[in-house]
Coordinates of C-alpha atoms and ligand atoms in Angstrom, one line a residue:
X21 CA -13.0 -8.7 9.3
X22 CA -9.9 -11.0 9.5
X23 CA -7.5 -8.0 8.3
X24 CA -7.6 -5.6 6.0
X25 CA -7.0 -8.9 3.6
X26 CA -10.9 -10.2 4.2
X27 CA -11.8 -6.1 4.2
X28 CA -10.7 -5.6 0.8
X29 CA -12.0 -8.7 -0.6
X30 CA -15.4 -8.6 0.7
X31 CA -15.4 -5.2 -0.3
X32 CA -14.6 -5.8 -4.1
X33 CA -17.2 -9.1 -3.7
X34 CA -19.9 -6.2 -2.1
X35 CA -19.9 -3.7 -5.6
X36 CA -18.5 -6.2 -8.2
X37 CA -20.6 -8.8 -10.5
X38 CA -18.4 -11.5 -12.2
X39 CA -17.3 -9.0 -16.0
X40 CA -17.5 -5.9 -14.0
X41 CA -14.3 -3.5 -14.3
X42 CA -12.3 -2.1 -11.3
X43 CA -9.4 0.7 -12.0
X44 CA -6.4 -0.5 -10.1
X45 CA -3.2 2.0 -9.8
X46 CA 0.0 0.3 -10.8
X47 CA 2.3 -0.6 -8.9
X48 CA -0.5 -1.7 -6.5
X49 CA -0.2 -4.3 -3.7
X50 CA -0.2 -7.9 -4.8
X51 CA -3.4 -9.0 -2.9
X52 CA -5.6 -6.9 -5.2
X53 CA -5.0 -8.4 -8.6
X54 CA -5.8 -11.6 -6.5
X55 CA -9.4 -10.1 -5.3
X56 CA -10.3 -9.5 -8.9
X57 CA -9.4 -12.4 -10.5
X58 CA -11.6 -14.8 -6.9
X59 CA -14.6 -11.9 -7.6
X60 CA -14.5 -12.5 -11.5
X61 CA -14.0 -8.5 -11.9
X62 CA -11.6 -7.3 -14.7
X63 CA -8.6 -4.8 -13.8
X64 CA -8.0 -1.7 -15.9
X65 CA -4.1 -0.8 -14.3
X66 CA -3.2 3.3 -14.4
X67 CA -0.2 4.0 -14.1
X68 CA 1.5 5.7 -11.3
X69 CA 5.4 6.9 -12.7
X70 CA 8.2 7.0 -10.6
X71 CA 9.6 9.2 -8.8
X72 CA 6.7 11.1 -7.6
X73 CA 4.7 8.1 -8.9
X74 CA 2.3 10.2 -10.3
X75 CA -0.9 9.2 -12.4
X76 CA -1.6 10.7 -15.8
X77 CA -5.0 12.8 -15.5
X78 CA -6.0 11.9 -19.0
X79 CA -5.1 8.2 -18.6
X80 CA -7.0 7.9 -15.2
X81 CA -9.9 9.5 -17.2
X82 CA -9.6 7.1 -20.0
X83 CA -10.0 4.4 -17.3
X84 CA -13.2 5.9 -15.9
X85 CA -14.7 6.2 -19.4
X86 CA -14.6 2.1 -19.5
X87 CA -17.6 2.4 -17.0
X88 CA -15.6 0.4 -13.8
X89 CA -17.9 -0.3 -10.8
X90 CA -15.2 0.7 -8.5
X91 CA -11.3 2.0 -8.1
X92 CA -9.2 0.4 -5.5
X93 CA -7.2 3.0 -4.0
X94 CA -3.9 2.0 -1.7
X95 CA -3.2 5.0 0.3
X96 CA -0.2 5.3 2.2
X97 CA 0.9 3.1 -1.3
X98 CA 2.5 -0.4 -0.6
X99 CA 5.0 -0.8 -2.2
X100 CA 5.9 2.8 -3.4
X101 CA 5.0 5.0 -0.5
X102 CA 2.8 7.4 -2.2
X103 CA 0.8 9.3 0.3
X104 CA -1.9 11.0 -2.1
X105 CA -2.4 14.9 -2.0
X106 CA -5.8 16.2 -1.6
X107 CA -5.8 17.4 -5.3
X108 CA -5.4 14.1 -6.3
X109 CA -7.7 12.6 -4.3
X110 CA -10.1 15.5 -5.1
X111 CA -9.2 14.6 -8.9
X112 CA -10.2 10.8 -8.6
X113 CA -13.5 12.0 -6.7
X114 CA -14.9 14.2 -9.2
X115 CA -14.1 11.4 -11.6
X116 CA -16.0 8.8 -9.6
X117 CA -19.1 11.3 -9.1
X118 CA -18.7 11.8 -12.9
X119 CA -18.7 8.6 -13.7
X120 CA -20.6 7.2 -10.9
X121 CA -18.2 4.3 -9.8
X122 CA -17.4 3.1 -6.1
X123 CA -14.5 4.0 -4.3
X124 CA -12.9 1.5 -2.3
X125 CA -9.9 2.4 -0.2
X126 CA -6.8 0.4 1.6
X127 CA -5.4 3.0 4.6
X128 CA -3.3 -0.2 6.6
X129 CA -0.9 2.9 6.5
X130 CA -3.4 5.8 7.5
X131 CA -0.6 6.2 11.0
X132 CA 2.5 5.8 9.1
X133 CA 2.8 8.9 7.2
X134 CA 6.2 11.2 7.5
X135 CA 5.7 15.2 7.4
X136 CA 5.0 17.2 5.6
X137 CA 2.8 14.8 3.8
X138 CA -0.8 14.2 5.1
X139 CA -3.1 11.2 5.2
X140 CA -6.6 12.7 3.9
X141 CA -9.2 9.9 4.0
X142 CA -11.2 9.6 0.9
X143 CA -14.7 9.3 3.0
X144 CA -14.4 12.8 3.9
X145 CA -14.2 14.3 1.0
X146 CA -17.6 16.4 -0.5
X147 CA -20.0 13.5 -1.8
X148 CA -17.7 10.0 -1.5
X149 CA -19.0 9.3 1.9
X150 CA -21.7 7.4 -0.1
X151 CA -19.7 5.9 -2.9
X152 CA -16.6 4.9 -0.6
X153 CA -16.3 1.6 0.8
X154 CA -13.0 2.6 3.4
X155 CA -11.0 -1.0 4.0
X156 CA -8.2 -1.1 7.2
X157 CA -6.9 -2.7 9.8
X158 CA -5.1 -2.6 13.0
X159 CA -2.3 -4.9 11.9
X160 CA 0.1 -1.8 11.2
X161 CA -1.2 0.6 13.3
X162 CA -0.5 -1.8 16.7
X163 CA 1.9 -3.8 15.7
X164 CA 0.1 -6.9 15.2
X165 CA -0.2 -8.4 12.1
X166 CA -1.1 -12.0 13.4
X167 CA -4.3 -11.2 15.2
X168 CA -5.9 -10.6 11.9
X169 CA -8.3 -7.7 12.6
X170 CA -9.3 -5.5 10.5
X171 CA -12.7 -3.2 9.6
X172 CA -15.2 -1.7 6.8
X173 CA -16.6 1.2 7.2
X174 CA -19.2 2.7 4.5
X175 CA -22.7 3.6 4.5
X176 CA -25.6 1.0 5.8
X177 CA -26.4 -0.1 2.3
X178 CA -23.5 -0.8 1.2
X179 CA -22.6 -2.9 5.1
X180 CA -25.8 -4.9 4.7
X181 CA -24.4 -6.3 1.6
X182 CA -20.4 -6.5 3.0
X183 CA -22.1 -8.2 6.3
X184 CA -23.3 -10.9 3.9
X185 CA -20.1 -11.4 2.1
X186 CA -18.5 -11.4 5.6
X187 CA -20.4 -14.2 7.4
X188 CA -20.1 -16.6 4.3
X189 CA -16.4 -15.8 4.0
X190 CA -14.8 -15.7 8.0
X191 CA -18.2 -15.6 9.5
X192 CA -15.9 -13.9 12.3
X193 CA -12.7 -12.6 13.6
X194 CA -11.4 -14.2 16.7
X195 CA -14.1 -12.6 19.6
X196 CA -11.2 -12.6 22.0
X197 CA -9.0 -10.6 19.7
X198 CA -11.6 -8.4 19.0
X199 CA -12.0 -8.0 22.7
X200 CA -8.7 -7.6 23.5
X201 CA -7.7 -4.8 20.9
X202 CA -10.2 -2.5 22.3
X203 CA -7.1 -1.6 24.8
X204 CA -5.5 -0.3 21.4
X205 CA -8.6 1.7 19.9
X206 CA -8.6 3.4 23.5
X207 CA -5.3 4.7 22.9
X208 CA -5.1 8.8 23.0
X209 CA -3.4 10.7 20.4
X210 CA 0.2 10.8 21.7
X211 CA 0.1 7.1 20.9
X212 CA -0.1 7.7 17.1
X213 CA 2.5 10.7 17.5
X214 CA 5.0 8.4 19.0
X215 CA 4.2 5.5 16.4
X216 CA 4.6 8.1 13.7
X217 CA 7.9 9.8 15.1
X218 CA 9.3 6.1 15.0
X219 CA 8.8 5.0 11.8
X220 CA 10.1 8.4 10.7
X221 CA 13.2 8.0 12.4
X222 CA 13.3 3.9 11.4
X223 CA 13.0 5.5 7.9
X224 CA 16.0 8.7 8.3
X225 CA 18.3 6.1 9.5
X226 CA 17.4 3.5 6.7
X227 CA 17.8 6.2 4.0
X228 CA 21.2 8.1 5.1
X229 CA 22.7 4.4 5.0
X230 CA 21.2 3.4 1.5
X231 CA 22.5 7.5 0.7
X232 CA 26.0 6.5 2.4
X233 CA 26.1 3.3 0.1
X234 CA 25.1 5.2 -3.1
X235 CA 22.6 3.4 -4.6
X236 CA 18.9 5.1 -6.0
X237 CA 16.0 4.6 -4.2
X238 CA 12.6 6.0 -3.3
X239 CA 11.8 8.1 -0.4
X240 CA 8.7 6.6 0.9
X241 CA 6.0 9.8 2.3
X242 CA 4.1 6.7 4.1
X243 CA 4.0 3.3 5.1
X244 CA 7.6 1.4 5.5
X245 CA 8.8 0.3 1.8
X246 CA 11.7 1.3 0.0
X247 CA 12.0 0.6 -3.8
X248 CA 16.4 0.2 -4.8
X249 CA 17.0 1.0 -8.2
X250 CA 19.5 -2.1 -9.3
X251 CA 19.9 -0.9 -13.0
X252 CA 23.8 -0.4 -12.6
X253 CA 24.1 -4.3 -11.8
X254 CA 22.7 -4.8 -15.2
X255 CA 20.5 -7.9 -14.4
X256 CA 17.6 -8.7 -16.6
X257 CA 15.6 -10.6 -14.2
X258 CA 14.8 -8.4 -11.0
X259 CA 13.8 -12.1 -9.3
X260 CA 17.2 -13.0 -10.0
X261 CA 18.7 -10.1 -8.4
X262 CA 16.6 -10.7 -5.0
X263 CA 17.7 -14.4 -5.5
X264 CA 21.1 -13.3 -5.0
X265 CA 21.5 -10.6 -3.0
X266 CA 19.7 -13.1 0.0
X267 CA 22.2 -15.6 -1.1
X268 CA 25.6 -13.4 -1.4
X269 CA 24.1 -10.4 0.9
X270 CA 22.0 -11.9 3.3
X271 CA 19.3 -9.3 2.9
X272 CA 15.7 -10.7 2.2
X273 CA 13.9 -8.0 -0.7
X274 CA 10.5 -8.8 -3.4
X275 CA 11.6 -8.5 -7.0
X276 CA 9.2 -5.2 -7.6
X277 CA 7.9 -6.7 -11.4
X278 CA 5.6 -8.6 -8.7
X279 CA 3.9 -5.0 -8.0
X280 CA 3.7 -3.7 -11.2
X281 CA 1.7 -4.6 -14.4
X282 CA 3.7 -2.9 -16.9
X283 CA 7.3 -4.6 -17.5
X284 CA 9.7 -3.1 -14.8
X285 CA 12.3 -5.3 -13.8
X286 CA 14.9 -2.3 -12.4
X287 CA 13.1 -2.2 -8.8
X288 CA 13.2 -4.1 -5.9
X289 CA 11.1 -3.7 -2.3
X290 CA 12.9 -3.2 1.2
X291 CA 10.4 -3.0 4.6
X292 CA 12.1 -1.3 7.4
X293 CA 9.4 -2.1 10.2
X294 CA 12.3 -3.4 11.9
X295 CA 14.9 -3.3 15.0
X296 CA 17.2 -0.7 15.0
X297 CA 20.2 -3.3 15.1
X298 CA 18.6 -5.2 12.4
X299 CA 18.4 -2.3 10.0
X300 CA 22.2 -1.5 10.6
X301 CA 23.1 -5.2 10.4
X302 CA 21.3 -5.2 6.4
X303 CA 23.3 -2.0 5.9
X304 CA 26.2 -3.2 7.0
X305 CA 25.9 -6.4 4.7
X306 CA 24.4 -3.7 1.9
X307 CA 27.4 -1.3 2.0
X308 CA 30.1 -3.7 0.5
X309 CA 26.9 -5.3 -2.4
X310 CA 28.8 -3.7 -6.0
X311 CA 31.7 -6.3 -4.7
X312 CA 29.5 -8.9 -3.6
X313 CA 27.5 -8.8 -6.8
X314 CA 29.4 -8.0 -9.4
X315 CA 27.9 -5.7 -12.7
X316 CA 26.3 -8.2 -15.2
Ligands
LIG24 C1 -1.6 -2.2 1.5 C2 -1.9 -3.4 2.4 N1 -3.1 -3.8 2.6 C3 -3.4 -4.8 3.3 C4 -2.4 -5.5 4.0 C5 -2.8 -6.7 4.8 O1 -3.2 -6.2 6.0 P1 -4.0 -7.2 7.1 O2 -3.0 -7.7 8.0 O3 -4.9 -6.2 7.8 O4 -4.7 -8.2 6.3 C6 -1.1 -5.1 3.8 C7 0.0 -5.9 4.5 O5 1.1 -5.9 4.1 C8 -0.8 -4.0 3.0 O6 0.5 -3.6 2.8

């Protein structure tokens, strides 16, 4: 598929009818309130509350008694960083064998995980090989996010009908691309050490300087996000705040009400799947920010 973008929607276009339900955790990544609403299928949100971003066992259940076709689940999370334990995913799979809904999953991250935490896939746990439709990509995972390649994998009925969506949507990815990433997918393990050892040091650096300057934030268990709590600058409008802090900081962020469905406006998303010098130049322009924007 053209990334894990195409994956995910031909996915939700392969077990959704226009009306049908699909349990999305919130926050969730943008791109999937966007799938629903272009495959006519309704969102029920869940919760997932901060810190640990943890759902609600009861509320989750509550979802799956509304009879969804399929829960999209984002794991390493974008934009909280929620690796999911194999309780929880054991949880959400005796739930969707109860309830006998599809299981589609995001795992862009499934490299970018920091110990102790664990990626588990959801395909290998007892029974969800045949309800889960597993959506990724090798964006993250080599580094390159303009090739747009990315993959389905899920049983053979379920592929003959994603193989349809497919060819009407992309027909293709780029053959030469294709060709040309095989290089990667040859790869042996110590390539997926090293990738992991990097991001974890990329994120130890980026969190002892946001520690050094003070202010709250998440500790992300996988992917490369970092959620600031700006409630001490006492803004009302979390866009605002991005708004200035690129205009009086010089450091780019997303306004985190765009993640979330209920009404938080206290977060704001950091990525630091960058150069060393790059992440010390943004904390260098972060440490002086409670005099460069000043408490409202
Ligand atoms: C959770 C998640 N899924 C999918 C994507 C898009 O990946 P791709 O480049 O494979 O389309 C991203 C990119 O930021 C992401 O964070």
């Amino acid at each position: 598929t053209c990334g894990s973008t195409e994956a995910m929607m031909a996915a939700m276009m392969t077990v959704t009818d226009p009306g049908d339900k699909v349990i999305v955790f919130s926050p969730f990544y943008e791109n999937y309130g966007a799938d629903a609403i272009l495959s006519g299928a309704e969102p029920i949100y869940v919760p997932l509350y901060p810190p640990e971003f943890d759902f609600n066992p009861d509320e989750l259940e509550s979802a799956f008694k509304q009879h969804p076709k399929a829960l999209i689940l984002c794991n390493p999370s974008n934009p909280c960083g929620k690796v999911f334990t194999y309780n929880e995913l054991k949880f959400i799979a005796d739930l969707a064998e109860k309830y006998d809904t599809f299981v589609i999953t995001d795992e862009v991250y499934e490299h970018i995980v920091y110990a102790p935490n664990r990626h588990v896939y959801f395909a290998t746990l007892p029974g969800m090989w045949e309800r889960t439709i597993s959506c990724s990509s090798l964006s993250k995972t080599y580094s390159i996010t303009g090739w747009r390649l990315g993959y389905i994998i899920a049983p053979p009925n379920i592929i003959e009908v994603a193989k349809k969506v497919h060819d009407f949507l992309t027909v293709g990815a780029a053959a030469p691309l294709q060709e040309a990433a095989v290089t990667g997918l040859r790869f042996g393990d110590e390539y997926y050490d090293d990738l992991r050892e990097k991001y974890t040091e990329k994120r130890d650096l980026f969190i002892k300087g946001l520690n050094d300057i003070g202010i709250k934030h998440t500790v992300p268990q996988g992917a490369y996000y970092v959620m600031l709590d700006i409630s001490e600058f006492g803004f009302e409008s979390d866009l605002e705040f991005c708004d200035v802090l690129a205009r009086d900081v010089g450091v780019g962020a997303v306004p985190g009400s765009s993640f979330f469905r209920e009404p938080v406006n206290n977060l704001i998303r950091l990525h630091f799947a960058k150069k060393d010098e790059t992440l010390y130049e943004a904390l260098n322009r972060l440490s002086d920010i409670r005099k460069k924007i000043p408490k409202r």
